[in-house]
PDB file of C-alpha atoms in Angstrom:
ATOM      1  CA  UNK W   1      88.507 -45.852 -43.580  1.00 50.00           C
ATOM      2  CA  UNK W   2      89.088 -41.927 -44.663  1.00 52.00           C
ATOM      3  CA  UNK W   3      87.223 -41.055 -47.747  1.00 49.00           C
ATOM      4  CA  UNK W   4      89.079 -37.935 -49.084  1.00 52.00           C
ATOM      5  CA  UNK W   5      88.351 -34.229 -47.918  1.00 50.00           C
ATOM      6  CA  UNK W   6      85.985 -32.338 -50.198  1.00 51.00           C
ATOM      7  CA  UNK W   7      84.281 -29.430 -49.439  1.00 49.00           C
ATOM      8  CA  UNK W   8      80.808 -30.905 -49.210  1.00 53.00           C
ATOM      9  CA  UNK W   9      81.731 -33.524 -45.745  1.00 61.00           C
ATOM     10  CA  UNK W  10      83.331 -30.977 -43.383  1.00 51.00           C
ATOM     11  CA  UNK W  11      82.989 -27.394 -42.907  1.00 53.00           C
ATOM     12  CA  UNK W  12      84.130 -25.338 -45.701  1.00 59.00           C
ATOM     13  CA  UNK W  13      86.578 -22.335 -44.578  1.00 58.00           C
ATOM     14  CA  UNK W  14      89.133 -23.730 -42.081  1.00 88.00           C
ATOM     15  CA  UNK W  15      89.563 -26.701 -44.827  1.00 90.00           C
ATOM     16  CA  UNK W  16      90.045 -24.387 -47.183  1.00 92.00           C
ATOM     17  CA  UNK W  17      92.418 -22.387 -45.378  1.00 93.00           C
ATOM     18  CA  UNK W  18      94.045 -25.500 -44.120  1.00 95.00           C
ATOM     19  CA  UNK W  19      94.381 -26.988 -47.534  1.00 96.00           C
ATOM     20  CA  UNK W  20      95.666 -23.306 -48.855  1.00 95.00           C
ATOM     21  CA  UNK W  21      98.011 -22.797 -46.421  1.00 96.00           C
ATOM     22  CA  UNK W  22      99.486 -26.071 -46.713  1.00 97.00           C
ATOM     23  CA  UNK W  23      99.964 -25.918 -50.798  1.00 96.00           C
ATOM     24  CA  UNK W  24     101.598 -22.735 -50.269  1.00 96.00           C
ATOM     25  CA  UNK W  25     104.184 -24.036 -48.503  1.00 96.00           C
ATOM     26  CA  UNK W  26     104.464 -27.182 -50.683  1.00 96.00           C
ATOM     27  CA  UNK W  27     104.733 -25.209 -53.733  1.00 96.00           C
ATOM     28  CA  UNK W  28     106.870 -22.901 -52.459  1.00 95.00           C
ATOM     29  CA  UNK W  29     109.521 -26.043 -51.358  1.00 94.00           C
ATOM     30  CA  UNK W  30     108.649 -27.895 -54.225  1.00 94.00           C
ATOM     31  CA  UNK W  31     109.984 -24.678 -56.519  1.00 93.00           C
ATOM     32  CA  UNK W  32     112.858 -24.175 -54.646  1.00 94.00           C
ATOM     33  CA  UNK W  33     114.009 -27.641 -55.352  1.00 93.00           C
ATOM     34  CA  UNK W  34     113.000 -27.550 -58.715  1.00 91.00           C
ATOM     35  CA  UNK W  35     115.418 -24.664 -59.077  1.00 88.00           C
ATOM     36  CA  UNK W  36     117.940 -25.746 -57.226  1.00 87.00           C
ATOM     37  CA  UNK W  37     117.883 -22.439 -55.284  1.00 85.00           C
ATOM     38  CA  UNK W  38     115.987 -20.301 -52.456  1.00 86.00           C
ATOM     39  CA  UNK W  39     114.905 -17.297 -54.782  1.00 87.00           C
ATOM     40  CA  UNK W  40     114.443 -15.765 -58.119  1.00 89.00           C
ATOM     41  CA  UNK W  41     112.275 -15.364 -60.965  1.00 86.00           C
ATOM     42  CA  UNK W  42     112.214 -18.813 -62.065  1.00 88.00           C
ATOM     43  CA  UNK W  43     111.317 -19.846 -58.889  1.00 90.00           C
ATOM     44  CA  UNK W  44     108.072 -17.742 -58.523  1.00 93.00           C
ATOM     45  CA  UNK W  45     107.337 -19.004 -62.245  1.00 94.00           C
ATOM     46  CA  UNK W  46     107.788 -22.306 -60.993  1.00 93.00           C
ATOM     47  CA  UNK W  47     105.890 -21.495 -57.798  1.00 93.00           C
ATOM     48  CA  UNK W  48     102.946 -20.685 -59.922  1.00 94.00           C
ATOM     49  CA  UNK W  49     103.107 -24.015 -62.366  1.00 94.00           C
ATOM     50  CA  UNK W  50     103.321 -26.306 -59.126  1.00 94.00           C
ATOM     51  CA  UNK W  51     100.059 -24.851 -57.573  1.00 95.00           C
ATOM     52  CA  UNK W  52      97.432 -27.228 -58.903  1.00 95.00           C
ATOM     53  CA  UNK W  53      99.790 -30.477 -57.948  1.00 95.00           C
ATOM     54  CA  UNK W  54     100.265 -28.502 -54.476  1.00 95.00           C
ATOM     55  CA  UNK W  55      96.972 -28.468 -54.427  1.00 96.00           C
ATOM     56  CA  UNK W  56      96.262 -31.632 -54.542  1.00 95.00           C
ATOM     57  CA  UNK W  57      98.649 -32.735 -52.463  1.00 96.00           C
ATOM     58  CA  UNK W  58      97.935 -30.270 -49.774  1.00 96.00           C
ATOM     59  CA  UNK W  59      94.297 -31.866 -49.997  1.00 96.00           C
ATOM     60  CA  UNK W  60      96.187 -35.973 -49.101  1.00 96.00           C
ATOM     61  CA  UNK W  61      97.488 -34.134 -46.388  1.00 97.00           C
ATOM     62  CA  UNK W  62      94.467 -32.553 -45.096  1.00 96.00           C
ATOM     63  CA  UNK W  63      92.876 -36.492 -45.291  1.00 96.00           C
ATOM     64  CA  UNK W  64      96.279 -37.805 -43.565  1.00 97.00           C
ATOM     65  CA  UNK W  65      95.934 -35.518 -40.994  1.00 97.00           C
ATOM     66  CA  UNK W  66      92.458 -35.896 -40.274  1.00 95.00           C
ATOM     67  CA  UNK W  67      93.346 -40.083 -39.554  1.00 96.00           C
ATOM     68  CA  UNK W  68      95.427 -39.131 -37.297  1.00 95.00           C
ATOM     69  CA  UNK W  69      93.505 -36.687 -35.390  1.00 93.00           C
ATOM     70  CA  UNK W  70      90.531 -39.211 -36.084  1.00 93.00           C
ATOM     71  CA  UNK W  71      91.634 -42.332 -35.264  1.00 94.00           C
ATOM     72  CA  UNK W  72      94.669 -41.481 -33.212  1.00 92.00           C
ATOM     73  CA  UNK W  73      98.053 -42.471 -33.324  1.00 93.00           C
ATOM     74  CA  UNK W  74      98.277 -46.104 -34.018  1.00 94.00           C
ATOM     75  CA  UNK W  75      95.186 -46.678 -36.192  1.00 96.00           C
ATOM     76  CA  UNK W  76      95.549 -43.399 -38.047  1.00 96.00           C
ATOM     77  CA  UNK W  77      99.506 -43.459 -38.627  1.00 97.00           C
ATOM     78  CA  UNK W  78      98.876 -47.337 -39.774  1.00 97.00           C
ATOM     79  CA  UNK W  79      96.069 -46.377 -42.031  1.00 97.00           C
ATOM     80  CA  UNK W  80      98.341 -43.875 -43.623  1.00 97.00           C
ATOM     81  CA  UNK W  81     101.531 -46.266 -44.181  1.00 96.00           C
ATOM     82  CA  UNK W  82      98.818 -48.594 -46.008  1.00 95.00           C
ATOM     83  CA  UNK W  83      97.608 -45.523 -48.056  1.00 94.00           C
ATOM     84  CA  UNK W  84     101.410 -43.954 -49.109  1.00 94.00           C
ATOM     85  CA  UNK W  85     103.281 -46.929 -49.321  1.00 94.00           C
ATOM     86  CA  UNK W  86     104.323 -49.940 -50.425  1.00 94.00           C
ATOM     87  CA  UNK W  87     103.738 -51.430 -47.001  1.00 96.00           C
ATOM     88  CA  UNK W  88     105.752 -51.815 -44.285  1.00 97.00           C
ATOM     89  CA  UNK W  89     107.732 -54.833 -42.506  1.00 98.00           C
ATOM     90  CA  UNK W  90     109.076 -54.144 -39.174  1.00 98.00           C
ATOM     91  CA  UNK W  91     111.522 -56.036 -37.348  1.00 98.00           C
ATOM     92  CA  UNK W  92     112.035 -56.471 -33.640  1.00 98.00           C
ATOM     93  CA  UNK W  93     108.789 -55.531 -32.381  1.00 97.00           C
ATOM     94  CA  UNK W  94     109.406 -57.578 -29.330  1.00 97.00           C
ATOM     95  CA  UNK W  95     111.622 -55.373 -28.262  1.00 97.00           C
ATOM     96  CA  UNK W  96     108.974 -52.130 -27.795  1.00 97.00           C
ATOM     97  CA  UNK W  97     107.161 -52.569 -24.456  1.00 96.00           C
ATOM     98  CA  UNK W  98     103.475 -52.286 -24.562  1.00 93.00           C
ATOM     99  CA  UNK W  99     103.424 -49.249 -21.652  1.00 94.00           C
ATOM    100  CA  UNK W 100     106.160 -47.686 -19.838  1.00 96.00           C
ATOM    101  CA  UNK W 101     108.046 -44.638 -20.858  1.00 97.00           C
ATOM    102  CA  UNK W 102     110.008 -45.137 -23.775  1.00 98.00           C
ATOM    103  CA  UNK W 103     112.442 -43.117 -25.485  1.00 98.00           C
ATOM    104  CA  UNK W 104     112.873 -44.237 -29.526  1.00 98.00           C
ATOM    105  CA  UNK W 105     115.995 -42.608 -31.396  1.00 98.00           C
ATOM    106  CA  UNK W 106     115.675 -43.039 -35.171  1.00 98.00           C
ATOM    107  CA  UNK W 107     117.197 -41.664 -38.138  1.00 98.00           C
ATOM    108  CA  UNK W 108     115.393 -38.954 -40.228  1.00 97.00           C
ATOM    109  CA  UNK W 109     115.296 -39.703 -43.850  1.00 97.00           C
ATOM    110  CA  UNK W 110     112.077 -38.009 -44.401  1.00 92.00           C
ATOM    111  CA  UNK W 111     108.430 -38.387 -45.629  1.00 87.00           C
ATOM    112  CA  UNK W 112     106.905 -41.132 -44.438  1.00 94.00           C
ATOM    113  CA  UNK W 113     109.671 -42.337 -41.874  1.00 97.00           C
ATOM    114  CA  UNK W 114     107.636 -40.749 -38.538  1.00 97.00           C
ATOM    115  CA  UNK W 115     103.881 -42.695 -39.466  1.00 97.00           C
ATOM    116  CA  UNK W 116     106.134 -45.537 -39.968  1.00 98.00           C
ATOM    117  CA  UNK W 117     107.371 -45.468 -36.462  1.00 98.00           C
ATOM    118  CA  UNK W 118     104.198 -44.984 -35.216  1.00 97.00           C
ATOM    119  CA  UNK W 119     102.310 -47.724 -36.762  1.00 97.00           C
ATOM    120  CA  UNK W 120     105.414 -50.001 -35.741  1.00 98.00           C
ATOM    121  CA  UNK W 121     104.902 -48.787 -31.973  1.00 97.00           C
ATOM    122  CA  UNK W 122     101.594 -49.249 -32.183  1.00 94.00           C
ATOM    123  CA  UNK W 123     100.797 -47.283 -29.336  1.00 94.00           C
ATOM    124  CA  UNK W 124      98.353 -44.244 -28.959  1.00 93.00           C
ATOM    125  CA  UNK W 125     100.537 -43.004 -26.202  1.00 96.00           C
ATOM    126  CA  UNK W 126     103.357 -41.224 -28.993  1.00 97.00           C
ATOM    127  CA  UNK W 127     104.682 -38.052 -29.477  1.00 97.00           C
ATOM    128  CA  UNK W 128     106.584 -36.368 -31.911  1.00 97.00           C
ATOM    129  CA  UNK W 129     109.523 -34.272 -31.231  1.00 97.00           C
ATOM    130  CA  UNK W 130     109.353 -32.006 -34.203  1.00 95.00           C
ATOM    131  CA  UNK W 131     111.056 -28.817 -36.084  1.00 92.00           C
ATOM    132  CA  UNK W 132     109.350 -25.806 -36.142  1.00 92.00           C
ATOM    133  CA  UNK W 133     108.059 -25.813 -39.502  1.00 93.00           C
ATOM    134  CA  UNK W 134     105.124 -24.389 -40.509  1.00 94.00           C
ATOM    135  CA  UNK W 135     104.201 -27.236 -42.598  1.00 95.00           C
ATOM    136  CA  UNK W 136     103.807 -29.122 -39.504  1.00 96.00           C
ATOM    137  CA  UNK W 137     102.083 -26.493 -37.415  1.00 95.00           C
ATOM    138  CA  UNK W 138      99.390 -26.687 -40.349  1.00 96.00           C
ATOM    139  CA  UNK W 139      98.615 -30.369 -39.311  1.00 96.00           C
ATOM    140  CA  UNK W 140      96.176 -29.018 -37.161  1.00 95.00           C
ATOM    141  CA  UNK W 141      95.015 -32.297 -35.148  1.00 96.00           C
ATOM    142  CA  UNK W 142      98.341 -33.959 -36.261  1.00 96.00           C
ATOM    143  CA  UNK W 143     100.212 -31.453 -34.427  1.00 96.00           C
ATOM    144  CA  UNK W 144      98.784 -31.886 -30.799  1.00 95.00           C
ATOM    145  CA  UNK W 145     101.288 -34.540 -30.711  1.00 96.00           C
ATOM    146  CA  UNK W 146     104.023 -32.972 -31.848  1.00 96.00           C
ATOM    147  CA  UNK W 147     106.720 -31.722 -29.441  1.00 96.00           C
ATOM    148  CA  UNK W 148     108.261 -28.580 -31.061  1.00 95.00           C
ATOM    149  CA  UNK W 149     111.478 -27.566 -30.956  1.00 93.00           C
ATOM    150  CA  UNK W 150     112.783 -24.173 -32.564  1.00 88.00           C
ATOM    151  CA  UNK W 151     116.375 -22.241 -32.562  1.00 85.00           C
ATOM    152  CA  UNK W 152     115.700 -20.299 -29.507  1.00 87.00           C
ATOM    153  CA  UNK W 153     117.432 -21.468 -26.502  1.00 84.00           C
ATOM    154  CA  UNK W 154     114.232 -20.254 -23.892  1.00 84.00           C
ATOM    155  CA  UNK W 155     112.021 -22.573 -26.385  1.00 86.00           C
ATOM    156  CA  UNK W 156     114.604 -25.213 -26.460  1.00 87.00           C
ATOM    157  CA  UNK W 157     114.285 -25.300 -22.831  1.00 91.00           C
ATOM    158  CA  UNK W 158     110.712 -25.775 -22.496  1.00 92.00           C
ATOM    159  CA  UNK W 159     110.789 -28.228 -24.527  1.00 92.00           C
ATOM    160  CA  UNK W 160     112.946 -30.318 -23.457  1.00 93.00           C
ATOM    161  CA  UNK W 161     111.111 -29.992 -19.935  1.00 95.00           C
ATOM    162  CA  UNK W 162     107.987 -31.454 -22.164  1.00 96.00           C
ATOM    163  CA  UNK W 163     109.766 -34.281 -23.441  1.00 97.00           C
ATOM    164  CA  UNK W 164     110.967 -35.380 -19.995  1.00 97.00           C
ATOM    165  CA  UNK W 165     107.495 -34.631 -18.599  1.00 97.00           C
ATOM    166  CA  UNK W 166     106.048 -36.966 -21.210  1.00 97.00           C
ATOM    167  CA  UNK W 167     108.329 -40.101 -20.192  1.00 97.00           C
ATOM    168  CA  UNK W 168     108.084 -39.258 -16.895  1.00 97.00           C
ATOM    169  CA  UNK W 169     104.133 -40.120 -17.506  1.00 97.00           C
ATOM    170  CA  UNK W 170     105.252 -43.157 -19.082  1.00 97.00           C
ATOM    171  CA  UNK W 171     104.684 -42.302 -22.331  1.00 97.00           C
ATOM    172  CA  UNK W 172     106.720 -42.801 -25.334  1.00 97.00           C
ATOM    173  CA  UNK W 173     108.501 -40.150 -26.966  1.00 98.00           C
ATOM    174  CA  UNK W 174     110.358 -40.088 -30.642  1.00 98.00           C
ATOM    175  CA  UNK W 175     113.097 -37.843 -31.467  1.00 97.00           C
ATOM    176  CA  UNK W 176     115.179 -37.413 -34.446  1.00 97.00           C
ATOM    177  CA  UNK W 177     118.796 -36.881 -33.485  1.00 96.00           C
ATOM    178  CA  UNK W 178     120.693 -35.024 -36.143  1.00 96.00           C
ATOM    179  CA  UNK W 179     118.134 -32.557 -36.307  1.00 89.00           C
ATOM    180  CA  UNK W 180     117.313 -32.781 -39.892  1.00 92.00           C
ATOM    181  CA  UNK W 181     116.772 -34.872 -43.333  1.00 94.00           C
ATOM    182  CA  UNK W 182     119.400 -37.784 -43.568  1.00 97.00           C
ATOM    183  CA  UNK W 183     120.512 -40.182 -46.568  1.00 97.00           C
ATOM    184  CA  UNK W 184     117.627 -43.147 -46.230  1.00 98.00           C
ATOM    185  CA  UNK W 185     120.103 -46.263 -45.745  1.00 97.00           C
ATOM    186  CA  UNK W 186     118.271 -48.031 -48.740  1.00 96.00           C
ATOM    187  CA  UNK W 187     120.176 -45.299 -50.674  1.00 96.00           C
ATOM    188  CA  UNK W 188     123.253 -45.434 -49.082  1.00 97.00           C
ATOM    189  CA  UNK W 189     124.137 -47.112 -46.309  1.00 97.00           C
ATOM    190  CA  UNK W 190     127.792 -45.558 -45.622  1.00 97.00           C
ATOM    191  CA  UNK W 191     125.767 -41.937 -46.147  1.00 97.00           C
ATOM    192  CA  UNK W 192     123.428 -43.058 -43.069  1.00 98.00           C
ATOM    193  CA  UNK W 193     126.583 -44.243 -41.048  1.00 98.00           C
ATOM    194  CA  UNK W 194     128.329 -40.917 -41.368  1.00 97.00           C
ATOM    195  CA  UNK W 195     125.688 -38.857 -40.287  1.00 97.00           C
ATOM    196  CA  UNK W 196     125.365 -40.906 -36.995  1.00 98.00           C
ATOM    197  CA  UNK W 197     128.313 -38.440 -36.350  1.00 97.00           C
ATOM    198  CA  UNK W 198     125.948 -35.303 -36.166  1.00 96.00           C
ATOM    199  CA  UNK W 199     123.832 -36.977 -33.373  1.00 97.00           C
ATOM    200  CA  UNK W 200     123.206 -34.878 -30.479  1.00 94.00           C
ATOM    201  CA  UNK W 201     123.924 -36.442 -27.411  1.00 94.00           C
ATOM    202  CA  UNK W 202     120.570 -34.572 -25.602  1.00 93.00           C
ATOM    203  CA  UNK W 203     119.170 -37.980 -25.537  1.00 93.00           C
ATOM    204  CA  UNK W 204     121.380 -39.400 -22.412  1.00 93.00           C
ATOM    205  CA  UNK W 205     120.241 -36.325 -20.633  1.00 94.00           C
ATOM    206  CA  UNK W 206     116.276 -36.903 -21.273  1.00 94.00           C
ATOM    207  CA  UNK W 207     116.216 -40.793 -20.554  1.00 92.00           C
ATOM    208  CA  UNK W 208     118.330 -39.774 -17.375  1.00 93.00           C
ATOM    209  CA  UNK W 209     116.021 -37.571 -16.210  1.00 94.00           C
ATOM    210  CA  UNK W 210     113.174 -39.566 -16.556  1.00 94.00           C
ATOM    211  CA  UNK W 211     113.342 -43.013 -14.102  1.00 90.00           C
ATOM    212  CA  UNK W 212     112.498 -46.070 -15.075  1.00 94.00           C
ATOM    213  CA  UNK W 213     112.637 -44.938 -19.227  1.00 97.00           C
ATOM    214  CA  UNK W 214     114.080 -47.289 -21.699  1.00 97.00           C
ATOM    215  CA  UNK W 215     115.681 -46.151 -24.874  1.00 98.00           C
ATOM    216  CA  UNK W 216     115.424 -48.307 -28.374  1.00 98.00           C
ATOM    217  CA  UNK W 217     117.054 -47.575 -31.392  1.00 98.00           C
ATOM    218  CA  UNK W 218     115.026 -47.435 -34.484  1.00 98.00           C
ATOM    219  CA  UNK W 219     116.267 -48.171 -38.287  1.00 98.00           C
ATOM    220  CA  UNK W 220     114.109 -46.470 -40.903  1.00 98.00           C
ATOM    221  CA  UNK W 221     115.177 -47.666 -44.311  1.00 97.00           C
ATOM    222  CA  UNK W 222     112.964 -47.614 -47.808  1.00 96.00           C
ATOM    223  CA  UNK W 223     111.076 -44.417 -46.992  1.00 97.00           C
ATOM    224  CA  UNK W 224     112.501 -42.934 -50.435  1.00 96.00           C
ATOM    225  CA  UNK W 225     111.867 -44.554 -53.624  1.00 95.00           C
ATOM    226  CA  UNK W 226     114.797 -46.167 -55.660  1.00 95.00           C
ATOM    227  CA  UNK W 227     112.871 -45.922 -59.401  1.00 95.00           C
ATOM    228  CA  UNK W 228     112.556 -42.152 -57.985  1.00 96.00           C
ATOM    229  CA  UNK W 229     116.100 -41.425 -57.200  1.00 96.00           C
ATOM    230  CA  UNK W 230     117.063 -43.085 -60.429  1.00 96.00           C
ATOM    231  CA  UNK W 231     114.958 -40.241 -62.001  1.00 95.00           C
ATOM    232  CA  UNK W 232     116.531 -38.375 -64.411  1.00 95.00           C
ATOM    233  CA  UNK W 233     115.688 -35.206 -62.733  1.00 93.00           C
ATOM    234  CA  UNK W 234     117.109 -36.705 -59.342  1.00 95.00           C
ATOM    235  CA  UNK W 235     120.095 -38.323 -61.234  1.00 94.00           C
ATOM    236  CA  UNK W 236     121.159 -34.530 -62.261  1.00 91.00           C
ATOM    237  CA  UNK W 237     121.485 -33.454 -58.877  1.00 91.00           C
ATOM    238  CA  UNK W 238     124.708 -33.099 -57.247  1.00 85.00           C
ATOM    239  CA  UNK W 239     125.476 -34.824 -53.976  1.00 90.00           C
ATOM    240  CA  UNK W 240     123.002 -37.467 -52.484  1.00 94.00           C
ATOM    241  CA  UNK W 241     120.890 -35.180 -50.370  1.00 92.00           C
ATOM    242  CA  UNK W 242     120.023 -33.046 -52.831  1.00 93.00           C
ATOM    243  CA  UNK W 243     119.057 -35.696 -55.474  1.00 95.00           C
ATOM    244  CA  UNK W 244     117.321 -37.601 -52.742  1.00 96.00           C
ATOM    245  CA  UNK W 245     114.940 -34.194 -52.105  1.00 94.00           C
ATOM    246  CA  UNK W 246     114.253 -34.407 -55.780  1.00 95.00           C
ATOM    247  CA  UNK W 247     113.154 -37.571 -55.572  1.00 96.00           C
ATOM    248  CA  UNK W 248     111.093 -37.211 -52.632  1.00 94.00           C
ATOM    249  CA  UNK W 249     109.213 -34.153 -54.980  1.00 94.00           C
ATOM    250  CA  UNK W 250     108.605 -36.942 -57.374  1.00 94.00           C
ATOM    251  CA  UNK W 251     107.107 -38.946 -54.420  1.00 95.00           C
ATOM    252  CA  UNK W 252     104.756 -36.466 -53.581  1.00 92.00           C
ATOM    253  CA  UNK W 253     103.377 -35.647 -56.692  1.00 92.00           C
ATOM    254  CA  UNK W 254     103.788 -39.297 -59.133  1.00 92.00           C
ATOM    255  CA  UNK W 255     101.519 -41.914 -57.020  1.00 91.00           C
ATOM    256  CA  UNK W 256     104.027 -44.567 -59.420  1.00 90.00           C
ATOM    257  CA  UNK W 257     106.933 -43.890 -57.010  1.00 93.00           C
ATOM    258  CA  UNK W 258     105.119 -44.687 -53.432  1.00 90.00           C
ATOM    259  CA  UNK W 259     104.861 -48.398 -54.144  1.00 89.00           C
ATOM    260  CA  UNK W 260     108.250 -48.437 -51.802  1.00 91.00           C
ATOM    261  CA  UNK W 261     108.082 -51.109 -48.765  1.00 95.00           C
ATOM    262  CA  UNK W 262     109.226 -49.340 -45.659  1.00 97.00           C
ATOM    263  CA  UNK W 263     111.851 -51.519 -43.245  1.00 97.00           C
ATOM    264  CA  UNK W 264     111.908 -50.523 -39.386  1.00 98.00           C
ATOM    265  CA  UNK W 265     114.224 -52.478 -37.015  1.00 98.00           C
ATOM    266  CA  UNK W 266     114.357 -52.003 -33.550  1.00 98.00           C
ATOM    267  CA  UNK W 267     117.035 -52.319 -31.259  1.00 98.00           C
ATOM    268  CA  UNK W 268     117.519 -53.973 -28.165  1.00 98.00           C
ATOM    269  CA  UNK W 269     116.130 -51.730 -25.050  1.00 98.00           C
ATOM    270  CA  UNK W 270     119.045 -49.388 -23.432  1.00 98.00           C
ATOM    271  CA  UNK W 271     118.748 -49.023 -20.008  1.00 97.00           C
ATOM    272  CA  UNK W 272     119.960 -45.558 -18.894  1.00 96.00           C
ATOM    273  CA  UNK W 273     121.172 -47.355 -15.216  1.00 93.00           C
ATOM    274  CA  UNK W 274     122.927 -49.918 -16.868  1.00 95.00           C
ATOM    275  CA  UNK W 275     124.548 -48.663 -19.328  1.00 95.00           C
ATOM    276  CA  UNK W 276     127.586 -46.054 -18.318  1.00 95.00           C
ATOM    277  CA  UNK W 277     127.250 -43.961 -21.987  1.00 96.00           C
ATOM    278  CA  UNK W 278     123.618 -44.052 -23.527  1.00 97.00           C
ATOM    279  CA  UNK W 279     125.290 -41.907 -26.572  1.00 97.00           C
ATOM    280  CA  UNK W 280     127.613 -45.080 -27.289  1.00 97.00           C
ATOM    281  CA  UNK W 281     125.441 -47.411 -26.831  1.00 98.00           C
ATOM    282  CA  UNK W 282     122.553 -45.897 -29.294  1.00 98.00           C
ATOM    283  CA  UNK W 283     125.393 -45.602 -32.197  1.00 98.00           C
ATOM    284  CA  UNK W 284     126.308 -49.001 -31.967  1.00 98.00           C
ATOM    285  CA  UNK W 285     122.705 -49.882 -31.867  1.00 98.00           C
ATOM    286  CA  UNK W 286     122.465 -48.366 -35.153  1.00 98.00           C
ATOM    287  CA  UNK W 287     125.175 -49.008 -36.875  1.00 98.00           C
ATOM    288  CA  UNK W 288     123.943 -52.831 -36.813  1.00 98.00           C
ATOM    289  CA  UNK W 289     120.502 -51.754 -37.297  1.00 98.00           C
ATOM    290  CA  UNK W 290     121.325 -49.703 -40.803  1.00 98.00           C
ATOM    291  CA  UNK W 291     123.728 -52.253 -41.825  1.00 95.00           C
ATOM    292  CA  UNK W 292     121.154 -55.166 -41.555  1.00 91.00           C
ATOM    293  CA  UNK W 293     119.785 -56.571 -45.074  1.00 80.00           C
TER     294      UNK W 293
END
């Protein structure tokens, strides 16, 4: 469907920048992991051996961004899954409404967790609420979806007024509650529990605030491979986030760890009226949901 970017099929300098600016920043992360730490002379040495895999990586991204800007949400994000993973099996599709506004709440365990959720939706109607990282600010037609959300509270504000403006459209809108990278439950299911305790509870608030919005719980398991976390360079890490970042590097740059088959399950739909505290009921929703086979 998307033949990879070379410089001969689009125009030549924003691509370049594009793909520049985006192995910068890969190399730059993928160092700092490497190293186990944030700065130093071994990690601008290993800043500088990285380059030509961030290169090419940068340059998948550049094609995985273009699908989506392309082809749009659904087709683009589904294209993707089929290009960077094993697959992917989704369970309780029913539940997702074909229109409406629509509020998803799913766990975070990185990579390819959001295009999963997409092509499960499959919807052109998504958006993304998203960090402001400047990795995702380089998806150029990727990020006109994106709903960003930074540290300042002004920001925080308007985007939050965004998010409820997009539901109140009847659109849907994805959010990632704990408001960073979690344990995928394929890893460790009592690790993906626990952090359901770091959920912030803005999401009552936005379905409120938008009538007639439903809210679904979403399961993302399998988005990290298990032959990569078994690594030897993962296995050395201490603690389980920071071995599965290590073997999310190996994802990136080994195509032998992306056979993984991503698992979504969806919840039953939450109805803000109904239900006397959304918070509650979105935790229970996914405690089942991550403890499901």
């Amino acid at each position: 469907m998307f033949e990879r970017i070379t410089h001969t099929n689009m125009p030549p300098s924003p691509i370049i920048t594009q793909r520049r600016q985006i192995a910068r920043i890969i190399a730059r992360e993928g160092a700092e992991t490497l190293a186990g730490r944030p700065t130093g002379v071994g990690v601008e040495v290993l800043r500088w051996l990285v380059g030509p895999v961030a290169h090419h990586v940068a340059g998948r991204f550049i094609t995985y961004d273009r699908a989506l800007g392309d082809a749009g949400m659904r087709d683009g994000s589904a294209w993707i899954v089929d290009d960077a993973t094993g697959g992917l099996a989704v369970h309780g599709r029913e539940h997702v409404p074909a229109n409406g506004p629509l509020l998803i709440v799913a766990n975070h365990p990185g990579l390819s967790d959001a295009v999963a959720l997409l092509a499960a939706l499959g919807r052109d109607d998504a958006w993304l609420v998203a960090a402001d990282y400047p990795f995702l600010h380089a998806l150029r037609l990727a990020s006109r979806r994106f709903l960003f959300v930074s540290n300042d509270r002004s920001d925080r504000l308007a985007a939050f007024r965004r998010i409820v403006s997009a539901l109140r459209s009847g659109e849907i809108v994805v959010v990632f509650p704990a408001g960073g990278l979690e344990v995928d439950p394929s890893l460790s299911r009592d690790a993906a529990v626990a952090s359901l305790a770091t959920w912030s509870r803005s999401t009552e608030l936005l379905a409120r605030l938008a009538p007639d919005t439903l809210v679904i719980a979403a399961a993302v398991h399998g988005v990290v491979s298990r032959s990569a976390f078994d690594h030897p360079l993962a296995r050395r890490r201490g603690g389980l986030t920071e071995r599965q970042r290590m073997a999310t590097l190996l994802q990136l740059a080994l195509p032998a760890y992306r056979a993984n088959r991503v698992r979504i399950r969806f919840g039953l739909p939450i109805a803000p009226d109904d239900t006397p505290d959304v918070h509650s009921a979105i935790l229970t929703a996914m405690r089942t949901l991550i403890a499901a086979p």
